[in-house]
XYZ file of C-alpha atoms in Angstrom:
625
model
C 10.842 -15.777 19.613
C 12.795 -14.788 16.531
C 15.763 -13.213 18.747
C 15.727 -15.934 21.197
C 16.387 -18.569 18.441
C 18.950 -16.079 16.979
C 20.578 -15.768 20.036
C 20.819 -19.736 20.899
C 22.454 -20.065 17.551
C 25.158 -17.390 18.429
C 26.231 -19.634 21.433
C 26.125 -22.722 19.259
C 28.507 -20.989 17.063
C 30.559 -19.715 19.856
C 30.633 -23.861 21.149
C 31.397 -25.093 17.995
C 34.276 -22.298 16.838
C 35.648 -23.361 20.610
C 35.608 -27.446 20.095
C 37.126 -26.571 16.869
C 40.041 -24.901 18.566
C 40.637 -27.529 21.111
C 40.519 -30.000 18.374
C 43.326 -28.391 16.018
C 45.688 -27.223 19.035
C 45.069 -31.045 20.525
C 45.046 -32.808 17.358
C 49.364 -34.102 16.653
C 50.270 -33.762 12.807
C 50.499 -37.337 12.307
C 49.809 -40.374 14.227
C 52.422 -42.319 15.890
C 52.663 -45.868 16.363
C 53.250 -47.086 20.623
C 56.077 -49.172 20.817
C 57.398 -51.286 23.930
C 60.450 -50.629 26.136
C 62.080 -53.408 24.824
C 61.351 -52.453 21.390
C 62.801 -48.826 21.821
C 65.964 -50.654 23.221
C 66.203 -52.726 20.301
C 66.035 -49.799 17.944
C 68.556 -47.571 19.791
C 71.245 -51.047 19.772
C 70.444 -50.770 16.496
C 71.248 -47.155 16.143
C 68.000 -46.271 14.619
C 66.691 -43.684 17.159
C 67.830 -40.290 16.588
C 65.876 -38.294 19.350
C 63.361 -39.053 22.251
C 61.360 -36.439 23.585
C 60.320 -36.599 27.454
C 56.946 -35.205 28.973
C 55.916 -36.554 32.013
C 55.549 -40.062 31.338
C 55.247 -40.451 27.571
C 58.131 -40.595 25.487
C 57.803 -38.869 21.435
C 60.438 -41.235 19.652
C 62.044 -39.727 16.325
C 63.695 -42.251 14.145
C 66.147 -41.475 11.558
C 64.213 -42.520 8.700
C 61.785 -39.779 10.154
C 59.356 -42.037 11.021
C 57.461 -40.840 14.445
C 56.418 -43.274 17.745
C 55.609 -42.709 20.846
C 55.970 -45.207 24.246
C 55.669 -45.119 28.041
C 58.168 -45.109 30.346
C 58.314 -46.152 34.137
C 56.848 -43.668 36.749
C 58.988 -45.261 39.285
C 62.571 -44.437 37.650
C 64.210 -42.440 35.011
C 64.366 -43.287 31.755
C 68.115 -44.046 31.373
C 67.608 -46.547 34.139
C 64.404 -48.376 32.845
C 66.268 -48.286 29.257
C 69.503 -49.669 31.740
C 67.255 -52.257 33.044
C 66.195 -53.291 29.520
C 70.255 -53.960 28.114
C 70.781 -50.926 26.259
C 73.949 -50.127 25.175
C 75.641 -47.356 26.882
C 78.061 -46.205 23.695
C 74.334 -46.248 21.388
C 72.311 -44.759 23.909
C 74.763 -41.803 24.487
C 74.485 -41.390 20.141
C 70.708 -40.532 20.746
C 69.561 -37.004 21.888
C 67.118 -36.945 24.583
C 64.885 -34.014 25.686
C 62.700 -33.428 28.182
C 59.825 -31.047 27.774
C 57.626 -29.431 30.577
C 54.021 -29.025 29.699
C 52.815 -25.709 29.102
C 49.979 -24.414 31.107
C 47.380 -23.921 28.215
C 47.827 -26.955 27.188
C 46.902 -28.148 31.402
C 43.943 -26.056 30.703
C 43.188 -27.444 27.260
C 43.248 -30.479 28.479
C 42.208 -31.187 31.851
C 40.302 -28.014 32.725
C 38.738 -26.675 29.325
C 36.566 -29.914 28.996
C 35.158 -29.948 32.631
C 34.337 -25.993 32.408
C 33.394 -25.542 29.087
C 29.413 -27.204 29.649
C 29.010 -24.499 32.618
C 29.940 -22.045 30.707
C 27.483 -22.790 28.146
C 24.706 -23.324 30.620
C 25.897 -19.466 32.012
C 25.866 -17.849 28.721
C 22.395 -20.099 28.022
C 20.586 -18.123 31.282
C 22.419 -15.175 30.479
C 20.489 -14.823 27.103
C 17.212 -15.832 28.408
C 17.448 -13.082 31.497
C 17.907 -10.755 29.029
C 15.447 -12.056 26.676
C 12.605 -11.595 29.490
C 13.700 -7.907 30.141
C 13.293 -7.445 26.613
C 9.661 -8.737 27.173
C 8.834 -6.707 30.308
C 10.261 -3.808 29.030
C 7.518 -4.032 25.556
C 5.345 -5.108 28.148
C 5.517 -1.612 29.571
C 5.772 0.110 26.808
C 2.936 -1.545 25.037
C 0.571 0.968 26.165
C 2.878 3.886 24.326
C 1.625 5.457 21.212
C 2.874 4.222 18.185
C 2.266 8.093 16.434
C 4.911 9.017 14.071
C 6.006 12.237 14.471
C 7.337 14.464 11.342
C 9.643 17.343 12.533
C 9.500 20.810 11.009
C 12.740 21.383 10.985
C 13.170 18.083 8.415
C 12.928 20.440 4.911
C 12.922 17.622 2.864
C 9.867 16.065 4.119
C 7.928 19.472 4.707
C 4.935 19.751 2.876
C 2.832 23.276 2.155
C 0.048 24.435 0.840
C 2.088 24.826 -2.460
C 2.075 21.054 -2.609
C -1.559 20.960 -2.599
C -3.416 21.338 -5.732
C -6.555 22.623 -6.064
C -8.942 22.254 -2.808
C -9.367 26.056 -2.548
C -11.952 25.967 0.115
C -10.552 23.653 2.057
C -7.528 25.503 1.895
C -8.850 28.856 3.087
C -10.506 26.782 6.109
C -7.257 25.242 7.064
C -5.623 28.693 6.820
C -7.090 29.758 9.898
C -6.096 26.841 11.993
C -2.130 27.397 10.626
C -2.989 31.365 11.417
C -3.843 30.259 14.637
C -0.663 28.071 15.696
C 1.484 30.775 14.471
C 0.041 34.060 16.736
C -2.800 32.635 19.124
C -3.279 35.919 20.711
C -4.755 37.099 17.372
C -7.716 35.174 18.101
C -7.289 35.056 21.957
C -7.356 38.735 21.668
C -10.847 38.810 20.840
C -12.036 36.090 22.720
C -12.145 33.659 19.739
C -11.993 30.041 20.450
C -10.103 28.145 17.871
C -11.978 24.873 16.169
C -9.933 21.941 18.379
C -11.037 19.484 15.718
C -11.004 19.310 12.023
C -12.535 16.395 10.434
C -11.452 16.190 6.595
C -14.608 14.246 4.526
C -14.069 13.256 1.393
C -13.650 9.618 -1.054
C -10.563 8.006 -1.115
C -7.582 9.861 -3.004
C -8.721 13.296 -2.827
C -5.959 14.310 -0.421
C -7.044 14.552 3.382
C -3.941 13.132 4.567
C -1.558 15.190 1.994
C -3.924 18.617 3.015
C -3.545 18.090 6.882
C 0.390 17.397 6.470
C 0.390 20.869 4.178
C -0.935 22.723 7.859
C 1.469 21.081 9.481
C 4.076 22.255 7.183
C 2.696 25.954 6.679
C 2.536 26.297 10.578
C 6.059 24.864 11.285
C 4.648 22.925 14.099
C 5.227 18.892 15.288
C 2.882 16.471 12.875
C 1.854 13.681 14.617
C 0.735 11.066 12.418
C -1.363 7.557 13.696
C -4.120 5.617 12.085
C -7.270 4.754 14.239
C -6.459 0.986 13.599
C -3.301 1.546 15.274
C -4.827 2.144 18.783
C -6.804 -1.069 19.259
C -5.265 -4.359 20.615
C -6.464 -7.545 21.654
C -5.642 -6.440 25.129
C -8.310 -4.312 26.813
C -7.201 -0.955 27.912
C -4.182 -0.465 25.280
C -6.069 1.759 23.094
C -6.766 4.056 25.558
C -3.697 4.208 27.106
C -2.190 4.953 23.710
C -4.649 7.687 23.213
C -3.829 9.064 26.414
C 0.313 9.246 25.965
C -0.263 10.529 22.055
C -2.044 13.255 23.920
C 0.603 14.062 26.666
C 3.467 13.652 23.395
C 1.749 16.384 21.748
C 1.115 18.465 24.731
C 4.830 18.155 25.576
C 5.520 19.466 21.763
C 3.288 22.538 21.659
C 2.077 23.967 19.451
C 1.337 20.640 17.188
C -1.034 18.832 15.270
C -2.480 15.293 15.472
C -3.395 13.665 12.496
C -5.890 10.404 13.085
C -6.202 8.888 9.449
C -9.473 6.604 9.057
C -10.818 7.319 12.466
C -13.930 5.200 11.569
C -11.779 2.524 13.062
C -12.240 3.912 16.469
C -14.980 6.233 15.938
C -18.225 4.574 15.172
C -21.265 4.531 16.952
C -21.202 3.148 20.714
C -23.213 0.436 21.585
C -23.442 -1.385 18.020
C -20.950 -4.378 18.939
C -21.560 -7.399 21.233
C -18.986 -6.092 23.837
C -21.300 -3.196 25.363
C -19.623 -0.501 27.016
C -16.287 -2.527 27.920
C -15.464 -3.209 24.330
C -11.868 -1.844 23.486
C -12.908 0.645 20.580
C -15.501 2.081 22.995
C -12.910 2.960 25.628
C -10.216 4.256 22.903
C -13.503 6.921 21.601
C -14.203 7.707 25.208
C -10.532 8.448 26.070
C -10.673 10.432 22.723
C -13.228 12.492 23.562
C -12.148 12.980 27.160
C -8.911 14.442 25.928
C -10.587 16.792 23.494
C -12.789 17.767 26.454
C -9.375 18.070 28.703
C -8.083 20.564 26.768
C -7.807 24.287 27.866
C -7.870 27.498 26.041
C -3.861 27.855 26.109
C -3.317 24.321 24.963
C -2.058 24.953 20.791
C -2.875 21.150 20.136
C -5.446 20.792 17.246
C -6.331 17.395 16.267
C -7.585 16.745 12.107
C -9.190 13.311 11.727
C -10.379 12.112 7.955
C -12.338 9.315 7.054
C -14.373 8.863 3.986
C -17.776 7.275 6.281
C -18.512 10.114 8.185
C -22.169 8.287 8.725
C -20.981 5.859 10.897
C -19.448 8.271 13.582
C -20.323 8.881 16.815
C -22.730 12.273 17.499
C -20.840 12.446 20.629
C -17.325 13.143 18.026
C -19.524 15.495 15.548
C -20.649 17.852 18.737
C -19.245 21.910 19.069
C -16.269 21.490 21.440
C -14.942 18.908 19.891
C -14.937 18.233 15.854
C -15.657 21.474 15.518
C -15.090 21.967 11.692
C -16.151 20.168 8.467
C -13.907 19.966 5.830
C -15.148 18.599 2.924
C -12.181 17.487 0.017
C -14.187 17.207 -3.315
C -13.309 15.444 -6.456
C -11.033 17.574 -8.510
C -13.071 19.741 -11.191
C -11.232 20.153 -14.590
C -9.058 22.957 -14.096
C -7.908 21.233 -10.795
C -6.958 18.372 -12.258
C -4.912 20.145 -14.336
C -2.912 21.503 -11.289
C -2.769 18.270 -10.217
C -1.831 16.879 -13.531
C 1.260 19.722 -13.343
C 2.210 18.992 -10.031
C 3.001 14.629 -10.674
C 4.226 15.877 -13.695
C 7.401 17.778 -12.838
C 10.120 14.617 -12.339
C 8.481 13.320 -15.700
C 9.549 13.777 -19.181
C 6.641 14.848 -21.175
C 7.120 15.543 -25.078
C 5.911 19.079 -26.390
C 3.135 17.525 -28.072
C 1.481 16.783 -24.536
C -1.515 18.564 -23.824
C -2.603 18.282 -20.219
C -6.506 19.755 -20.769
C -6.980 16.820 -23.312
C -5.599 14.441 -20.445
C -8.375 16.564 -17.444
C -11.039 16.587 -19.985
C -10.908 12.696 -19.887
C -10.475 12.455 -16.667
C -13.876 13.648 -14.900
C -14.230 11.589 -11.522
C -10.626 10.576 -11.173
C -9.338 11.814 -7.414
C -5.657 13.061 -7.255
C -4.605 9.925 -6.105
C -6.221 8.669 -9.286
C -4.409 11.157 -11.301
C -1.125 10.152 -9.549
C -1.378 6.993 -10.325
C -2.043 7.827 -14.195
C 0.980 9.486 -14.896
C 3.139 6.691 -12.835
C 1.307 3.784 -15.241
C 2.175 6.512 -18.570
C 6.008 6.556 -16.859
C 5.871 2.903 -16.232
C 4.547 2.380 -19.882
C 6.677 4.324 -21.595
C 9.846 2.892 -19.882
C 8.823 -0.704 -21.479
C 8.490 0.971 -24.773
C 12.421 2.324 -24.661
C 11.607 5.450 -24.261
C 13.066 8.592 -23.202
C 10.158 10.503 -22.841
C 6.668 10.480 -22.229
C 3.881 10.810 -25.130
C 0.183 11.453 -25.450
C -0.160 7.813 -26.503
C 0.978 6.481 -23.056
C -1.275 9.082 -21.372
C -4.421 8.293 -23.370
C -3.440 4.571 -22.612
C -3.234 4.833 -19.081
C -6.467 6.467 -18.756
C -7.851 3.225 -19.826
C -6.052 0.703 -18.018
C -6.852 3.267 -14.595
C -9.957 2.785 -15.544
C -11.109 -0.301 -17.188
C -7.236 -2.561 -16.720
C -4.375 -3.628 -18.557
C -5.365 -4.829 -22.428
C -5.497 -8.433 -22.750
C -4.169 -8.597 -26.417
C -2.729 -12.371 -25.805
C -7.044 -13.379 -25.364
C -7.968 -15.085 -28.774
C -11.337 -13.794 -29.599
C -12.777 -15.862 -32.104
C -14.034 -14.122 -35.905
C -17.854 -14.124 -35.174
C -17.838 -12.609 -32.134
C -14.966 -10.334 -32.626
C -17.634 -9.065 -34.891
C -20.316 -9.045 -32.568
C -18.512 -6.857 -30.367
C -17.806 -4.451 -32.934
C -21.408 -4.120 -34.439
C -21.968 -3.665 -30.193
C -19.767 -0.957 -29.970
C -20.340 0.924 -32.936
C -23.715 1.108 -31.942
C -23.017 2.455 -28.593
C -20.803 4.811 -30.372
C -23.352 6.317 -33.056
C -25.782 6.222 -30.955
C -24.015 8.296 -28.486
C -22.766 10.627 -31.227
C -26.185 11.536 -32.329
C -27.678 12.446 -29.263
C -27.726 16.011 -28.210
C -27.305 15.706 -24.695
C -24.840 12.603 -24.642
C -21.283 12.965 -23.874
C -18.499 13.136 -26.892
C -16.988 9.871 -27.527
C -13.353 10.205 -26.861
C -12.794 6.121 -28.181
C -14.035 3.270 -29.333
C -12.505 -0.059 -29.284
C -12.598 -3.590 -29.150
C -9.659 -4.690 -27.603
C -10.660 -6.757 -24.362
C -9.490 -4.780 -21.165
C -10.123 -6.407 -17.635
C -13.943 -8.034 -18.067
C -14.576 -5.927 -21.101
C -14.465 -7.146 -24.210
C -14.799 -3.911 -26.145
C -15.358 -0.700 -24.907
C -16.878 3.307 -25.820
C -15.131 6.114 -23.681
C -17.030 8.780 -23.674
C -16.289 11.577 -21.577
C -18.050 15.281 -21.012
C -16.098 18.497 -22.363
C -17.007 20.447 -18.919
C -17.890 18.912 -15.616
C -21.231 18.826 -14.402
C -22.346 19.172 -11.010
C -26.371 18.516 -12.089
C -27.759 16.285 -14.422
C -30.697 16.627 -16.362
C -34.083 14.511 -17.287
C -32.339 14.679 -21.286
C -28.998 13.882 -20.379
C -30.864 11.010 -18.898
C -33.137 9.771 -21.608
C -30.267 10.163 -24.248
C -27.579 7.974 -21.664
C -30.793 5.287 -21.456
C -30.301 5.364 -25.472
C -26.673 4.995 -25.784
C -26.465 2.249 -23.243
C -29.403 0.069 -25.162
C -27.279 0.711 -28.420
C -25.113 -2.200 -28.459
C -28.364 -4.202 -27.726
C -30.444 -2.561 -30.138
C -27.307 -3.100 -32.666
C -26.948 -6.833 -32.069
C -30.568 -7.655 -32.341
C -30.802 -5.688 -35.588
C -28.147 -7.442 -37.660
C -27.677 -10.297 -35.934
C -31.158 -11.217 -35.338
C -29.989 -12.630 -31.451
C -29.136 -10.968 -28.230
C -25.691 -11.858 -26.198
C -24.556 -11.648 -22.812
C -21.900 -8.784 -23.638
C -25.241 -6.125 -23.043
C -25.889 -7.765 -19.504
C -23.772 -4.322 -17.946
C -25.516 -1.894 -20.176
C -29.054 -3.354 -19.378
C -28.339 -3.191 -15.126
C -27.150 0.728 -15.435
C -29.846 0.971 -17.931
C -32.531 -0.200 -15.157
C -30.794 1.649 -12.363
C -31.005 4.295 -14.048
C -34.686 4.230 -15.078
C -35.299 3.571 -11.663
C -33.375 6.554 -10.013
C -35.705 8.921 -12.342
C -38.732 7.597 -10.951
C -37.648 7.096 -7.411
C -35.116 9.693 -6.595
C -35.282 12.587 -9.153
C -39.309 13.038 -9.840
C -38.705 13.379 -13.381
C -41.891 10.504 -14.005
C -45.302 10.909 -15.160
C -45.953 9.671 -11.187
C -44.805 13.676 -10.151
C -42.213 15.060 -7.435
C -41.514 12.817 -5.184
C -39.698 9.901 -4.087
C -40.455 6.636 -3.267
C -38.563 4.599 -0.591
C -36.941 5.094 2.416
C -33.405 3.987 3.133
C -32.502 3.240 6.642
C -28.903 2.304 8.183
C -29.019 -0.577 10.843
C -25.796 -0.730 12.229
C -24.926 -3.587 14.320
C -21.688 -5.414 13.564
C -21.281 -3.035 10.750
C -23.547 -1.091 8.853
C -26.283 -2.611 6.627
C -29.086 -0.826 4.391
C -32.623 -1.456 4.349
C -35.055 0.121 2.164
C -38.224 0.535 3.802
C -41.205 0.827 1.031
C -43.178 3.720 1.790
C -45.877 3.213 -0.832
C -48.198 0.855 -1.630
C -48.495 -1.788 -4.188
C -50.915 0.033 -6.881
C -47.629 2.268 -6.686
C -45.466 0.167 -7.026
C -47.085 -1.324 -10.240
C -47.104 1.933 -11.612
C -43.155 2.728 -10.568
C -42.441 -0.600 -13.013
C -44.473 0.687 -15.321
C -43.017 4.006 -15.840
C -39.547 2.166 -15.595
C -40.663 0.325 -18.648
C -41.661 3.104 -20.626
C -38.684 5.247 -20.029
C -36.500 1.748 -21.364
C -38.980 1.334 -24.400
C -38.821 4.716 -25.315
C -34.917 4.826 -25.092
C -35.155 1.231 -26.966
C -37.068 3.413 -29.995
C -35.300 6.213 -30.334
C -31.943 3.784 -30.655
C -33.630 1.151 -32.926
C -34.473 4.454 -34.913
C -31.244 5.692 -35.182
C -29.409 2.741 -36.008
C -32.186 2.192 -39.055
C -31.678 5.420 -40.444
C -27.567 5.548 -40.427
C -26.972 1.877 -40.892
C -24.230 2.752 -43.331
C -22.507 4.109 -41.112
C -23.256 1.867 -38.945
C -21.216 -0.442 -41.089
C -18.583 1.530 -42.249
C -17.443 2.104 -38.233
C -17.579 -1.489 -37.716
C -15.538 -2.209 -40.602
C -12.673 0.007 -39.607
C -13.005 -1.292 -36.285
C -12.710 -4.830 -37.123
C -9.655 -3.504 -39.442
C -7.671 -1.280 -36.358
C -9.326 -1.913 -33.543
C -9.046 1.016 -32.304
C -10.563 4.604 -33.141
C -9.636 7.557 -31.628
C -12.038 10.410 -31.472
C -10.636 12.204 -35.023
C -11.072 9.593 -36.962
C -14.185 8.409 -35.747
C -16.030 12.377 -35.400
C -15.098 11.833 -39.463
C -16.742 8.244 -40.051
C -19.781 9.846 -37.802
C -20.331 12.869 -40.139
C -19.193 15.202 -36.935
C -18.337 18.728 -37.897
C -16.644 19.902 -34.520
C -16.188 23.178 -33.889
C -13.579 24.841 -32.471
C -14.136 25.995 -28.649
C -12.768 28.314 -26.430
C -11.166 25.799 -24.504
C -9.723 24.798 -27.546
C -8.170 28.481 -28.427
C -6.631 28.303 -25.020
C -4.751 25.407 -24.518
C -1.728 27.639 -26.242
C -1.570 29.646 -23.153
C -1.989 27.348 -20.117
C 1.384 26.720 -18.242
C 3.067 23.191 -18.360
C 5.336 21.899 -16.299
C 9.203 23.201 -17.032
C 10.071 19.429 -17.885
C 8.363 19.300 -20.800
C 10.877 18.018 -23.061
């Protein structure tokens, strides 16, 4: 629709640019006034004419004051003899110069023939552009059922990606290695009769690098990348996803050895049989032409297809079979030594000062993906730039931890004086409470400045990562979340709404111990049964397995676990209420405390660790200014 309009305008153009020709070549300088016969003779007796001009019939009369007219002369005679006829006087008229001029024959077509052909051949060019306009259409029509896959080529250098490229993901690495061994010398494993995986499937949450890993084989093995999203094969015509499926196949057949790459193939991949269209719905026939053409292929075809999604649940078993997906890959979250590579590798176009210390940055990190990481030094760039500055400093890192996680501050809010100290007694208590504990994590900060729904906030962040979590980590977290409600209560004498978050983690947490973990008085087990129902999506129902006696007894050991956490904070905050007060007053005062300063007001002696003693000796990147 868009280039038919912009084509009808072209030939409007083309009309008017014409009309405006004809026009200026038609248009005369200046307008001339008709005279008579018998005035012309009167002005040559009165030897005012100085030249007549002749074409056909019409007579251009010059005078000599310069002034221009024009007249008509008879068809049936010359002019001498009409002007003869009228008494002209034969000495005058012989003082006047008379021309004759013969019309050219632009201006015959100008004039006559330009006007009656110009409509047709606005009408031809008209059809013209709509002829074309429907082979336009017939020709998408055909290729409509084409696959939209973008293909990277290996010999492109600057968008080849390895294994270098990749940080961290060892095992998934090693994994991979064998399919790149594998498009590189085939006979190696033909030799023995080995039967290379035809499908990968990447698993993983969003960010940790399924796409980036499978482009990384691509690139190690030198071979075609084809590169299509599962979204990208279904259309609101039936049979187009299939037949998409089916030429990305013969494309990549036709570039052997290659790779396809499906990103989010959850689109097309989920169960069969959950929608309202049966077995003639359109994602049903793309997965069944899918896993015909994994099925189609033969030993000597070097086509390996890598699909990633993060809801491996909802695929089809049919997908997950040998012969097909043969190979799990799962992509963790980055542990802390891998977010340093990553932290290393998004760091090399950046300017970091010396002072920058990346395992600070990892260590405060735990739970961010790579993408998450990316997008931490791009906010510290971004931050930094706004600031003037040439390079990048811890203070923009640190800060863009928090706006990654929590959002941007919202320093413009007004908070008023009372409950700008309401959220500091809140925090402070969060932040002693958490300090005292054994088992709780170190606080990194504590502050009160309102970021995204927060109005204050306690970072507090573990010094190694930690795959399993114990009943005392537990208990103590239960603690430090009921601090800034314990703290309110106890010098305020009221409650707010700003604990509502702490109290729902709080319970879900109290929960999970009895239900999940079997670390209650009610012994090893768990109570509940969650069960997927997919049908127009997936939805989760918990099915209670127990009966209501237990179930009493389940909210009673909930409330004990929150009363005893409720104790052992009210307790704490008792016994160091002057310090209590002293944090609160430097908060109210900066704001902010960063974890020096506040290890100090705490009473913390920290140590120094080995992690500590080695931060001299870890690599950063060559930019470092």
């Amino acid at each position: 629709m868009n280039s038919l309009i912009k084509n009808i305008g072209i030939v409007l153009l083309v009309f008017l640019f014409l009309s405006g020709i004809f026009v200026l070549y038609g248009a005369p300088q200046q307008k001339p006034q008709s005279v008579t016969l018998s005035e012309l003779v009167t002005q040559i007796n009165e030897s005012r004419v100085k030249k007549i001009t002749i074409s056909n019939d019409d007579l251009s009369i010059e005078l000599n004051e310069g002034k221009v007219e024009k007249s008509i002369k008879e068809r049936e005679s010359g002019l001498t003899e009409s002007l003869k006829n009228y008494g002209v006087d034969s000495e005058k008229l012989r003082e006047v110069d008379i021309a004759i001029k013969e019309e050219s024959s632009m201006g015959i077509f100008l004039g006559s023939v330009l006007p009656f052909l110009l409509p047709f051949v606005l009408i031809a060019a008209f059809i013209w552009f709509m002829l074309k306009q429907a082979q336009r259409g017939n020709s998408q029509a055909l290729s409509f059922g084409m696959s939209k896959a973008r293909m990277l080529d290996p010999k492109n250098k600057q968008q080849r990606i390895t294994f270098k490229d990749v940080a961290g993901a060892k095992e998934a690495k090693e994994e991979l290695y064998e399919i790149v061994e594998f498009l590189k010398n085939p006979k190696k494993f033909l030799g023995l009769g080995a039967k290379i995986p035809k499908g990968v499937l990447l698993l993983g949450q969003p960010g940790t690098g399924k796409t980036l890993i499978s482009k990384a084989v691509a690139g190690e093995a030198n071979v075609p990348f084809f590169n299509i999203s599962g979204s990208e094969f279904v259309e609101m015509f039936v049979g187009v996803g299939a037949s998409r499926v089916r030429d990305l196949f013969k494309q990549a057949k036709k570039n052997a050895p290659s790779i396809i790459f499906i990103d989010e193939i959850d689109a097309v991949g989920r169960h069969r049989g959950a929608g309202l269209g049966g077995g003639h719905d359109e994602r049903e026939q793309t997965l069944n032409q899918i896993l015909v053409e994994m099925d189609g292929f033969d030993t000597n075809t070097n086509v390996i297809i890598i699909a990633a999604t993060n809801r491996p649940d909802v695929l089809d078993p049919a997908l997950l079979r040998p012969g097909r997906f043969d190979r799990r890959v799962v992509m963790d979250l980055p542990d802390i030594e891998e977010r340093i590579s990553i932290l290393k590798i998004h760091a090399k176009n950046k300017p970091l000062s010396k002072e920058t210390n990346l395992r600070v940055i990892a260590q405060r990190t735990p739970g961010f993906s790579g993408a998450d990481l990316s997008n931490l030094l791009n906010e510290a760039a971004i931050l930094a730039a706004r600031r003037n500055k040439k390079i990048i400093d811890m203070s923009e890192l640190t800060e863009s931890i928090e706006k990654v996680i929590l959002g941007p501050e919202r320093k413009s809010k007004r908070i008023d004086e009372d409950e700008k100290k309401i959220i500091a007694y809140h925090e402070a208590g969060h932040a002693l409470i958490g300090a005292t504990l054994e088992n709780a994590d170190p606080i990194q900060k504590v502050s009160i400045i309102s970021r995204g729904h927060a109005g204050g906030y306690t970072l507090s962040a573990p010094q190694k990562d930690k795959r399993l979590l114990s009943k005392n980590y537990f208990i103590d977290e239960l603690s430090v979340l009921l601090g800034g409600y314990v703290s309110e209560k106890m010098i305020f004498g009221d409650v707010t709404t700003g604990a509502s978050n702490d109290l729902e983690r709080a319970t879900n947490i109290a929960r999970n111990l009895v239900t999940r973990y079997g670390m209650s008085n009610l012994g090893p087990r768990t109570f509940g049964h969650k069960e997927e129902m997919i049908f127009l999506g997936k939805e989760l129902h918990e099915e209670k397995n127990y009966s209501e006696k237990t179930s009493e007894d389940i909210d009673k050991e909930i409330f004990q676990f929150i009363g005893d956490a409720y104790k052992v904070a009210e307790k704490i905050l008792i016994e160091k209420k002057p310090v209590l007060e002293k944090i609160t007053a430097v908060l109210l005062e900066k704001e902010t405390i960063e974890q020096e300063e506040f290890n100090k007001l705490a009473g913390i002696k920290k140590e120094k660790e080995e992690d500590d003693k080695e931060l001299k000796n870890i690599p950063l990147p060559e930019n470092l200014a």
